[in-house]
Amino acid sequence: MTWRDAEASWPQPLETDRARVLDPDSVGVAISGAGGAELSVVLFRGGWADVDFIAGLDDAGCLPASDVASASDFEVRMDKRVARVFGVRSGAQ
């Protein structure tokens, strides 16, 4: 996980220690899976996310994630993204 501090001077560094961030404006996570699949999500407090993925050799790109309305909305979107990239629902055992 990474965080970016809105109060840090430009260019704002990504921090892996949450305690170093006083005014977080984003949180990021990268998830890796079998066959080189990867999902990278950065959620910004302004209500949007940058979502990039690699699901296979010929299947990579960006997924839409603008106007995130709430935490539950983000959860639904993440479940769909995880299923899209890894072929499973998040939370599945």
PDB file as gemmi writes it, atoms N, CA and C in Angstrom:
CRYST1    1.000    1.000    1.000  90.00  90.00  90.00 P 1                      
ATOM      1  N   MET A   1       0.839  -1.177   0.000  1.00  0.00           N  
ATOM      2  CA  MET A   1       0.000   0.000   0.000  1.00  0.00           C  
ATOM      3  C   MET A   1       0.884   1.240   0.000  1.00  0.00           C  
ATOM      4  N   THR A   2       0.379   2.263  -0.613  1.00  0.00           N  
ATOM      5  CA  THR A   2       1.070   3.551  -0.620  1.00  0.00           C  
ATOM      6  C   THR A   2       0.070   4.659  -0.314  1.00  0.00           C  
ATOM      7  N   TRP A   3       0.577   5.749   0.241  1.00  0.00           N  
ATOM      8  CA  TRP A   3      -0.223   6.931   0.513  1.00  0.00           C  
ATOM      9  C   TRP A   3       0.512   8.137  -0.037  1.00  0.00           C  
ATOM     10  N   ARG A   4      -0.239   9.159  -0.407  1.00  0.00           N  
ATOM     11  CA  ARG A   4       0.349  10.417  -0.841  1.00  0.00           C  
ATOM     12  C   ARG A   4      -0.214  11.512   0.048  1.00  0.00           C  
ATOM     13  N   ASP A   5       0.665  12.388   0.500  1.00  0.00           N  
ATOM     14  CA  ASP A   5       0.302  13.467   1.414  1.00  0.00           C  
ATOM     15  C   ASP A   5       0.037  14.747   0.630  1.00  0.00           C  
ATOM     16  N   ALA A   6      -1.164  15.299   0.781  1.00  0.00           N  
ATOM     17  CA  ALA A   6      -1.529  16.535   0.083  1.00  0.00           C  
ATOM     18  C   ALA A   6      -0.666  17.709   0.522  1.00  0.00           C  
ATOM     19  N   GLU A   7      -0.112  17.658   1.725  1.00  0.00           N  
ATOM     20  CA  GLU A   7       0.703  18.753   2.256  1.00  0.00           C  
ATOM     21  C   GLU A   7       2.166  18.681   1.818  1.00  0.00           C  
ATOM     22  N   ALA A   8       2.583  17.556   1.237  1.00  0.00           N  
ATOM     23  CA  ALA A   8       3.981  17.405   0.817  1.00  0.00           C  
ATOM     24  C   ALA A   8       4.249  18.293  -0.396  1.00  0.00           C  
ATOM     25  N   SER A   9       5.502  18.737  -0.497  1.00  0.00           N  
ATOM     26  CA  SER A   9       5.859  19.575  -1.649  1.00  0.00           C  
ATOM     27  C   SER A   9       5.964  18.708  -2.910  1.00  0.00           C  
ATOM     28  N   TRP A  10       5.722  19.373  -4.052  1.00  0.00           N  
ATOM     29  CA  TRP A  10       5.746  18.697  -5.340  1.00  0.00           C  
ATOM     30  C   TRP A  10       7.158  18.359  -5.744  1.00  0.00           C  
ATOM     31  N   PRO A  11       7.408  17.232  -6.319  1.00  0.00           N  
ATOM     32  CA  PRO A  11       6.475  16.146  -6.551  1.00  0.00           C  
ATOM     33  C   PRO A  11       6.223  15.370  -5.250  1.00  0.00           C  
ATOM     34  N   GLN A  12       4.975  15.120  -4.949  1.00  0.00           N  
ATOM     35  CA  GLN A  12       4.614  14.449  -3.695  1.00  0.00           C  
ATOM     36  C   GLN A  12       5.061  12.993  -3.750  1.00  0.00           C  
ATOM     37  N   PRO A  13       5.907  12.600  -2.801  1.00  0.00           N  
ATOM     38  CA  PRO A  13       6.386  11.210  -2.816  1.00  0.00           C  
ATOM     39  C   PRO A  13       5.295  10.252  -2.346  1.00  0.00           C  
ATOM     40  N   LEU A  14       5.384   9.021  -2.787  1.00  0.00           N  
ATOM     41  CA  LEU A  14       4.521   7.966  -2.283  1.00  0.00           C  
ATOM     42  C   LEU A  14       5.163   7.394  -1.036  1.00  0.00           C  
ATOM     43  N   GLU A  15       4.375   7.253  -0.001  1.00  0.00           N  
ATOM     44  CA  GLU A  15       4.868   6.737   1.276  1.00  0.00           C  
ATOM     45  C   GLU A  15       4.286   5.354   1.528  1.00  0.00           C  
ATOM     46  N   THR A  16       5.095   4.457   2.072  1.00  0.00           N  
ATOM     47  CA  THR A  16       4.599   3.137   2.456  1.00  0.00           C  
ATOM     48  C   THR A  16       4.295   3.080   3.951  1.00  0.00           C  
ATOM     49  N   ASP A  17       4.711   4.100   4.686  1.00  0.00           N  
ATOM     50  CA  ASP A  17       4.440   4.197   6.121  1.00  0.00           C  
ATOM     51  C   ASP A  17       3.335   5.229   6.325  1.00  0.00           C  
ATOM     52  N   ARG A  18       2.135   4.781   6.669  1.00  0.00           N  
ATOM     53  CA  ARG A  18       0.982   5.676   6.819  1.00  0.00           C  
ATOM     54  C   ARG A  18       1.257   6.781   7.837  1.00  0.00           C  
ATOM     55  N   ALA A  19       2.068   6.523   8.828  1.00  0.00           N  
ATOM     56  CA  ALA A  19       2.366   7.507   9.868  1.00  0.00           C  
ATOM     57  C   ALA A  19       3.109   8.731   9.314  1.00  0.00           C  
ATOM     58  N   ARG A  20       3.725   8.603   8.154  1.00  0.00           N  
ATOM     59  CA  ARG A  20       4.460   9.719   7.554  1.00  0.00           C  
ATOM     60  C   ARG A  20       3.556  10.671   6.765  1.00  0.00           C  
ATOM     61  N   VAL A  21       2.274  10.337   6.659  1.00  0.00           N  
ATOM     62  CA  VAL A  21       1.337  11.131   5.861  1.00  0.00           C  
ATOM     63  C   VAL A  21       0.370  11.854   6.795  1.00  0.00           C  
ATOM     64  N   LEU A  22       0.430  13.201   6.786  1.00  0.00           N  
ATOM     65  CA  LEU A  22      -0.414  13.994   7.668  1.00  0.00           C  
ATOM     66  C   LEU A  22      -1.787  14.275   7.059  1.00  0.00           C  
ATOM     67  N   ASP A  23      -1.847  14.508   5.760  1.00  0.00           N  
ATOM     68  CA  ASP A  23      -3.085  14.874   5.075  1.00  0.00           C  
ATOM     69  C   ASP A  23      -3.215  14.024   3.816  1.00  0.00           C  
ATOM     70  N   PRO A  24      -3.678  12.774   3.964  1.00  0.00           N  
ATOM     71  CA  PRO A  24      -3.708  11.877   2.806  1.00  0.00           C  
ATOM     72  C   PRO A  24      -4.686  12.331   1.736  1.00  0.00           C  
ATOM     73  N   ASP A  25      -4.219  12.313   0.492  1.00  0.00           N  
ATOM     74  CA  ASP A  25      -5.139  12.597  -0.612  1.00  0.00           C  
ATOM     75  C   ASP A  25      -5.269  11.407  -1.548  1.00  0.00           C  
ATOM     76  N   SER A  26      -4.500  10.339  -1.292  1.00  0.00           N  
ATOM     77  CA  SER A  26      -4.679   9.115  -2.070  1.00  0.00           C  
ATOM     78  C   SER A  26      -4.119   7.926  -1.310  1.00  0.00           C  
ATOM     79  N   VAL A  27      -4.661   6.772  -1.648  1.00  0.00           N  
ATOM     80  CA  VAL A  27      -4.154   5.500  -1.147  1.00  0.00           C  
ATOM     81  C   VAL A  27      -4.091   4.569  -2.348  1.00  0.00           C  
ATOM     82  N   GLY A  28      -3.017   3.818  -2.431  1.00  0.00           N  
ATOM     83  CA  GLY A  28      -2.837   2.922  -3.568  1.00  0.00           C  
ATOM     84  C   GLY A  28      -2.540   1.508  -3.118  1.00  0.00           C  
ATOM     85  N   VAL A  29      -2.942   0.571  -3.959  1.00  0.00           N  
ATOM     86  CA  VAL A  29      -2.676  -0.837  -3.683  1.00  0.00           C  
ATOM     87  C   VAL A  29      -2.390  -1.532  -5.012  1.00  0.00           C  
ATOM     88  N   ALA A  30      -1.456  -2.478  -4.977  1.00  0.00           N  
ATOM     89  CA  ALA A  30      -1.160  -3.315  -6.140  1.00  0.00           C  
ATOM     90  C   ALA A  30      -1.360  -4.766  -5.717  1.00  0.00           C  
ATOM     91  N   ILE A  31      -2.131  -5.494  -6.519  1.00  0.00           N  
ATOM     92  CA  ILE A  31      -2.443  -6.887  -6.238  1.00  0.00           C  
ATOM     93  C   ILE A  31      -1.904  -7.720  -7.390  1.00  0.00           C  
ATOM     94  N   SER A  32      -1.127  -8.758  -7.063  1.00  0.00           N  
ATOM     95  CA  SER A  32      -0.560  -9.643  -8.080  1.00  0.00           C  
ATOM     96  C   SER A  32      -1.170 -11.026  -7.955  1.00  0.00           C  
ATOM     97  N   GLY A  33      -1.258 -11.722  -9.085  1.00  0.00           N  
ATOM     98  CA  GLY A  33      -1.820 -13.066  -9.081  1.00  0.00           C  
ATOM     99  C   GLY A  33      -1.089 -13.981 -10.029  1.00  0.00           C  
ATOM    100  N   ALA A  34      -1.676 -15.121 -10.245  1.00  0.00           N  
ATOM    101  CA  ALA A  34      -1.085 -16.151 -11.104  1.00  0.00           C  
ATOM    102  C   ALA A  34      -0.949 -15.657 -12.538  1.00  0.00           C  
ATOM    103  N   GLY A  35       0.057 -16.174 -13.212  1.00  0.00           N  
ATOM    104  CA  GLY A  35       0.244 -15.866 -14.619  1.00  0.00           C  
ATOM    105  C   GLY A  35       0.621 -14.428 -14.905  1.00  0.00           C  
ATOM    106  N   GLY A  36       1.114 -13.707 -13.899  1.00  0.00           N  
ATOM    107  CA  GLY A  36       1.520 -12.320 -14.096  1.00  0.00           C  
ATOM    108  C   GLY A  36       0.389 -11.318 -14.047  1.00  0.00           C  
ATOM    109  N   ALA A  37      -0.811 -11.762 -13.667  1.00  0.00           N  
ATOM    110  CA  ALA A  37      -1.943 -10.834 -13.562  1.00  0.00           C  
ATOM    111  C   ALA A  37      -1.667  -9.817 -12.458  1.00  0.00           C  
ATOM    112  N   GLU A  38      -2.048  -8.573 -12.724  1.00  0.00           N  
ATOM    113  CA  GLU A  38      -1.837  -7.522 -11.730  1.00  0.00           C  
ATOM    114  C   GLU A  38      -2.934  -6.465 -11.849  1.00  0.00           C  
ATOM    115  N   LEU A  39      -3.344  -5.966 -10.702  1.00  0.00           N  
ATOM    116  CA  LEU A  39      -4.316  -4.889 -10.620  1.00  0.00           C  
ATOM    117  C   LEU A  39      -3.720  -3.802  -9.735  1.00  0.00           C  
ATOM    118  N   SER A  40      -3.664  -2.597 -10.253  1.00  0.00           N  
ATOM    119  CA  SER A  40      -3.132  -1.452  -9.513  1.00  0.00           C  
ATOM    120  C   SER A  40      -4.232  -0.404  -9.406  1.00  0.00           C  
ATOM    121  N   VAL A  41      -4.557  -0.012  -8.164  1.00  0.00           N  
ATOM    122  CA  VAL A  41      -5.638   0.944  -7.932  1.00  0.00           C  
ATOM    123  C   VAL A  41      -5.130   2.050  -7.016  1.00  0.00           C  
ATOM    124  N   VAL A  42      -5.344   3.298  -7.435  1.00  0.00           N  
ATOM    125  CA  VAL A  42      -5.056   4.458  -6.592  1.00  0.00           C  
ATOM    126  C   VAL A  42      -6.373   5.213  -6.441  1.00  0.00           C  
ATOM    127  N   LEU A  43      -6.856   5.293  -5.199  1.00  0.00           N  
ATOM    128  CA  LEU A  43      -8.105   5.986  -4.901  1.00  0.00           C  
ATOM    129  C   LEU A  43      -7.779   7.374  -4.362  1.00  0.00           C  
ATOM    130  N   PHE A  44      -8.359   8.395  -4.987  1.00  0.00           N  
ATOM    131  CA  PHE A  44      -8.126   9.780  -4.586  1.00  0.00           C  
ATOM    132  C   PHE A  44      -9.320  10.304  -3.798  1.00  0.00           C  
ATOM    133  N   ARG A  45      -9.062  11.137  -2.820  1.00  0.00           N  
ATOM    134  CA  ARG A  45     -10.141  11.639  -1.976  1.00  0.00           C  
ATOM    135  C   ARG A  45     -11.135  12.502  -2.746  1.00  0.00           C  
ATOM    136  N   GLY A  46     -10.800  12.921  -3.924  1.00  0.00           N  
ATOM    137  CA  GLY A  46     -11.720  13.692  -4.750  1.00  0.00           C  
ATOM    138  C   GLY A  46     -12.816  12.857  -5.389  1.00  0.00           C  
ATOM    139  N   GLY A  47     -12.767  11.527  -5.221  1.00  0.00           N  
ATOM    140  CA  GLY A  47     -13.831  10.682  -5.720  1.00  0.00           C  
ATOM    141  C   GLY A  47     -13.554   9.981  -7.035  1.00  0.00           C  
ATOM    142  N   TRP A  48     -12.309   9.785  -7.371  1.00  0.00           N  
ATOM    143  CA  TRP A  48     -11.983   9.023  -8.570  1.00  0.00           C  
ATOM    144  C   TRP A  48     -10.828   8.090  -8.248  1.00  0.00           C  
ATOM    145  N   ALA A  49     -10.565   7.171  -9.167  1.00  0.00           N  
ATOM    146  CA  ALA A  49      -9.462   6.227  -8.984  1.00  0.00           C  
ATOM    147  C   ALA A  49      -8.757   6.008 -10.313  1.00  0.00           C  
ATOM    148  N   ASP A  50      -7.467   5.755 -10.240  1.00  0.00           N  
ATOM    149  CA  ASP A  50      -6.695   5.297 -11.390  1.00  0.00           C  
ATOM    150  C   ASP A  50      -6.611   3.780 -11.264  1.00  0.00           C  
ATOM    151  N   VAL A  51      -7.080   3.060 -12.265  1.00  0.00           N  
ATOM    152  CA  VAL A  51      -7.111   1.601 -12.227  1.00  0.00           C  
ATOM    153  C   VAL A  51      -6.421   1.064 -13.480  1.00  0.00           C  
ATOM    154  N   ASP A  52      -5.316   0.368 -13.280  1.00  0.00           N  
ATOM    155  CA  ASP A  52      -4.569  -0.245 -14.377  1.00  0.00           C  
ATOM    156  C   ASP A  52      -4.496  -1.746 -14.114  1.00  0.00           C  
ATOM    157  N   PHE A  53      -4.470  -2.532 -15.197  1.00  0.00           N  
ATOM    158  CA  PHE A  53      -4.454  -3.975 -15.010  1.00  0.00           C  
ATOM    159  C   PHE A  53      -3.679  -4.682 -16.110  1.00  0.00           C  
ATOM    160  N   ILE A  54      -3.227  -5.879 -15.770  1.00  0.00           N  
ATOM    161  CA  ILE A  54      -2.683  -6.849 -16.710  1.00  0.00           C  
ATOM    162  C   ILE A  54      -3.360  -8.165 -16.357  1.00  0.00           C  
ATOM    163  N   ALA A  55      -4.181  -8.674 -17.259  1.00  0.00           N  
ATOM    164  CA  ALA A  55      -4.856  -9.943 -17.026  1.00  0.00           C  
ATOM    165  C   ALA A  55      -4.236 -11.064 -17.867  1.00  0.00           C  
ATOM    166  N   GLY A  56      -3.461 -10.698 -18.878  1.00  0.00           N  
ATOM    167  CA  GLY A  56      -2.815 -11.676 -19.742  1.00  0.00           C  
ATOM    168  C   GLY A  56      -1.951 -10.966 -20.766  1.00  0.00           C  
ATOM    169  N   LEU A  57      -1.275 -11.727 -21.592  1.00  0.00           N  
ATOM    170  CA  LEU A  57      -0.362 -11.149 -22.572  1.00  0.00           C  
ATOM    171  C   LEU A  57      -1.054 -10.162 -23.508  1.00  0.00           C  
ATOM    172  N   ASP A  58      -2.281 -10.467 -23.898  1.00  0.00           N  
ATOM    173  CA  ASP A  58      -3.021  -9.607 -24.820  1.00  0.00           C  
ATOM    174  C   ASP A  58      -4.195  -8.902 -24.141  1.00  0.00           C  
ATOM    175  N   ASP A  59      -4.124  -8.775 -22.829  1.00  0.00           N  
ATOM    176  CA  ASP A  59      -5.256  -8.216 -22.083  1.00  0.00           C  
ATOM    177  C   ASP A  59      -4.730  -7.314 -20.959  1.00  0.00           C  
ATOM    178  N   ALA A  60      -4.556  -6.047 -21.298  1.00  0.00           N  
ATOM    179  CA  ALA A  60      -4.048  -5.077 -20.324  1.00  0.00           C  
ATOM    180  C   ALA A  60      -4.623  -3.708 -20.647  1.00  0.00           C  
ATOM    181  N   GLY A  61      -4.627  -2.839 -19.665  1.00  0.00           N  
ATOM    182  CA  GLY A  61      -5.105  -1.489 -19.914  1.00  0.00           C  
ATOM    183  C   GLY A  61      -5.580  -0.774 -18.671  1.00  0.00           C  
ATOM    184  N   CYS A  62      -6.454   0.195 -18.872  1.00  0.00           N  
ATOM    185  CA  CYS A  62      -7.022   1.000 -17.791  1.00  0.00           C  
ATOM    186  C   CYS A  62      -8.515   0.709 -17.720  1.00  0.00           C  
ATOM    187  N   LEU A  63      -9.060   0.765 -16.517  1.00  0.00           N  
ATOM    188  CA  LEU A  63     -10.492   0.564 -16.313  1.00  0.00           C  
ATOM    189  C   LEU A  63     -11.104   1.855 -15.803  1.00  0.00           C  
ATOM    190  N   PRO A  64     -12.322   2.167 -16.229  1.00  0.00           N  
ATOM    191  CA  PRO A  64     -12.949   3.410 -15.788  1.00  0.00           C  
ATOM    192  C   PRO A  64     -13.246   3.390 -14.293  1.00  0.00           C  
ATOM    193  N   ALA A  65     -13.012   4.509 -13.638  1.00  0.00           N  
ATOM    194  CA  ALA A  65     -13.264   4.598 -12.195  1.00  0.00           C  
ATOM    195  C   ALA A  65     -13.430   6.051 -11.775  1.00  0.00           C  
ATOM    196  N   SER A  66     -14.248   6.780 -12.510  1.00  0.00           N  
ATOM    197  CA  SER A  66     -14.508   8.159 -12.117  1.00  0.00           C  
ATOM    198  C   SER A  66     -15.739   8.200 -11.226  1.00  0.00           C  
ATOM    199  N   ASP A  67     -15.967   9.297 -10.620  1.00  0.00           N  
ATOM    200  CA  ASP A  67     -17.116   9.592  -9.766  1.00  0.00           C  
ATOM    201  C   ASP A  67     -17.477   8.485  -8.775  1.00  0.00           C  
ATOM    202  N   VAL A  68     -16.502   8.044  -7.976  1.00  0.00           N  
ATOM    203  CA  VAL A  68     -16.755   7.086  -6.904  1.00  0.00           C  
ATOM    204  C   VAL A  68     -17.590   7.816  -5.851  1.00  0.00           C  
ATOM    205  N   ALA A  69     -18.772   7.298  -5.560  1.00  0.00           N  
ATOM    206  CA  ALA A  69     -19.731   8.017  -4.722  1.00  0.00           C  
ATOM    207  C   ALA A  69     -19.597   7.726  -3.229  1.00  0.00           C  
ATOM    208  N   SER A  70     -19.094   6.536  -2.874  1.00  0.00           N  
ATOM    209  CA  SER A  70     -19.045   6.157  -1.462  1.00  0.00           C  
ATOM    210  C   SER A  70     -18.112   4.966  -1.295  1.00  0.00           C  
ATOM    211  N   ALA A  71     -17.878   4.593  -0.041  1.00  0.00           N  
ATOM    212  CA  ALA A  71     -17.053   3.416   0.234  1.00  0.00           C  
ATOM    213  C   ALA A  71     -17.723   2.161  -0.317  1.00  0.00           C  
ATOM    214  N   SER A  72     -19.042   2.055  -0.195  1.00  0.00           N  
ATOM    215  CA  SER A  72     -19.727   0.873  -0.710  1.00  0.00           C  
ATOM    216  C   SER A  72     -19.690   0.836  -2.242  1.00  0.00           C  
ATOM    217  N   ASP A  73     -19.772   1.990  -2.878  1.00  0.00           N  
ATOM    218  CA  ASP A  73     -19.631   2.071  -4.332  1.00  0.00           C  
ATOM    219  C   ASP A  73     -18.240   1.590  -4.745  1.00  0.00           C  
ATOM    220  N   PHE A  74     -17.217   2.019  -4.028  1.00  0.00           N  
ATOM    221  CA  PHE A  74     -15.850   1.604  -4.326  1.00  0.00           C  
ATOM    222  C   PHE A  74     -15.709   0.090  -4.145  1.00  0.00           C  
ATOM    223  N   GLU A  75     -16.324  -0.461  -3.105  1.00  0.00           N  
ATOM    224  CA  GLU A  75     -16.276  -1.901  -2.863  1.00  0.00           C  
ATOM    225  C   GLU A  75     -16.870  -2.674  -4.036  1.00  0.00           C  
ATOM    226  N   VAL A  76     -18.030  -2.252  -4.512  1.00  0.00           N  
ATOM    227  CA  VAL A  76     -18.684  -2.913  -5.648  1.00  0.00           C  
ATOM    228  C   VAL A  76     -17.775  -2.858  -6.879  1.00  0.00           C  
ATOM    229  N   ARG A  77     -17.202  -1.687  -7.121  1.00  0.00           N  
ATOM    230  CA  ARG A  77     -16.303  -1.537  -8.269  1.00  0.00           C  
ATOM    231  C   ARG A  77     -15.072  -2.432  -8.134  1.00  0.00           C  
ATOM    232  N   MET A  78     -14.506  -2.510  -6.927  1.00  0.00           N  
ATOM    233  CA  MET A  78     -13.330  -3.363  -6.715  1.00  0.00           C  
ATOM    234  C   MET A  78     -13.668  -4.827  -6.931  1.00  0.00           C  
ATOM    235  N   ASP A  79     -14.839  -5.275  -6.454  1.00  0.00           N  
ATOM    236  CA  ASP A  79     -15.251  -6.663  -6.688  1.00  0.00           C  
ATOM    237  C   ASP A  79     -15.277  -6.959  -8.183  1.00  0.00           C  
ATOM    238  N   LYS A  80     -15.808  -6.031  -8.965  1.00  0.00           N  
ATOM    239  CA  LYS A  80     -15.877  -6.217 -10.416  1.00  0.00           C  
ATOM    240  C   LYS A  80     -14.484  -6.221 -11.034  1.00  0.00           C  
ATOM    241  N   ARG A  81     -13.600  -5.338 -10.572  1.00  0.00           N  
ATOM    242  CA  ARG A  81     -12.244  -5.259 -11.131  1.00  0.00           C  
ATOM    243  C   ARG A  81     -11.458  -6.525 -10.814  1.00  0.00           C  
ATOM    244  N   VAL A  82     -11.567  -7.011  -9.582  1.00  0.00           N  
ATOM    245  CA  VAL A  82     -10.863  -8.241  -9.201  1.00  0.00           C  
ATOM    246  C   VAL A  82     -11.375  -9.411 -10.044  1.00  0.00           C  
ATOM    247  N   ALA A  83     -12.676  -9.505 -10.220  1.00  0.00           N  
ATOM    248  CA  ALA A  83     -13.243 -10.569 -11.049  1.00  0.00           C  
ATOM    249  C   ALA A  83     -12.753 -10.438 -12.488  1.00  0.00           C  
ATOM    250  N   ARG A  84     -12.690  -9.223 -13.006  1.00  0.00           N  
ATOM    251  CA  ARG A  84     -12.242  -8.974 -14.379  1.00  0.00           C  
ATOM    252  C   ARG A  84     -10.797  -9.406 -14.593  1.00  0.00           C  
ATOM    253  N   VAL A  85      -9.930  -9.070 -13.655  1.00  0.00           N  
ATOM    254  CA  VAL A  85      -8.494  -9.317 -13.822  1.00  0.00           C  
ATOM    255  C   VAL A  85      -8.088 -10.727 -13.407  1.00  0.00           C  
ATOM    256  N   PHE A  86      -8.636 -11.202 -12.282  1.00  0.00           N  
ATOM    257  CA  PHE A  86      -8.192 -12.485 -11.738  1.00  0.00           C  
ATOM    258  C   PHE A  86      -9.201 -13.616 -11.938  1.00  0.00           C  
ATOM    259  N   GLY A  87     -10.389 -13.275 -12.424  1.00  0.00           N  
ATOM    260  CA  GLY A  87     -11.395 -14.297 -12.657  1.00  0.00           C  
ATOM    261  C   GLY A  87     -12.053 -14.824 -11.389  1.00  0.00           C  
ATOM    262  N   VAL A  88     -11.926 -14.091 -10.297  1.00  0.00           N  
ATOM    263  CA  VAL A  88     -12.558 -14.483  -9.024  1.00  0.00           C  
ATOM    264  C   VAL A  88     -13.147 -13.246  -8.363  1.00  0.00           C  
ATOM    265  N   ARG A  89     -14.074 -13.469  -7.481  1.00  0.00           N  
ATOM    266  CA  ARG A  89     -14.620 -12.357  -6.692  1.00  0.00           C  
ATOM    267  C   ARG A  89     -13.668 -12.066  -5.543  1.00  0.00           C  
ATOM    268  N   SER A  90     -13.504 -10.776  -5.189  1.00  0.00           N  
ATOM    269  CA  SER A  90     -12.708 -10.464  -4.005  1.00  0.00           C  
ATOM    270  C   SER A  90     -13.427 -11.040  -2.806  1.00  0.00           C  
ATOM    271  N   GLY A  91     -12.656 -11.508  -1.846  1.00  0.00           N  
ATOM    272  CA  GLY A  91     -13.234 -12.127  -0.659  1.00  0.00           C  
ATOM    273  C   GLY A  91     -13.485 -13.615  -0.848  1.00  0.00           C  
ATOM    274  N   ALA A  92     -13.358 -14.118  -2.073  1.00  0.00           N  
ATOM    275  CA  ALA A  92     -13.557 -15.554  -2.311  1.00  0.00           C  
ATOM    276  C   ALA A  92     -12.391 -16.325  -1.733  1.00  0.00           C  
ATOM    277  N   GLN A  93     -12.682 -17.476  -1.206  1.00  0.00           N  
ATOM    278  CA  GLN A  93     -11.641 -18.296  -0.586  1.00  0.00           C  
ATOM    279  C   GLN A  93     -11.019 -19.235  -1.585  1.00  0.00           C  
TER     280      GLN A  93                                                      
END                                                                             
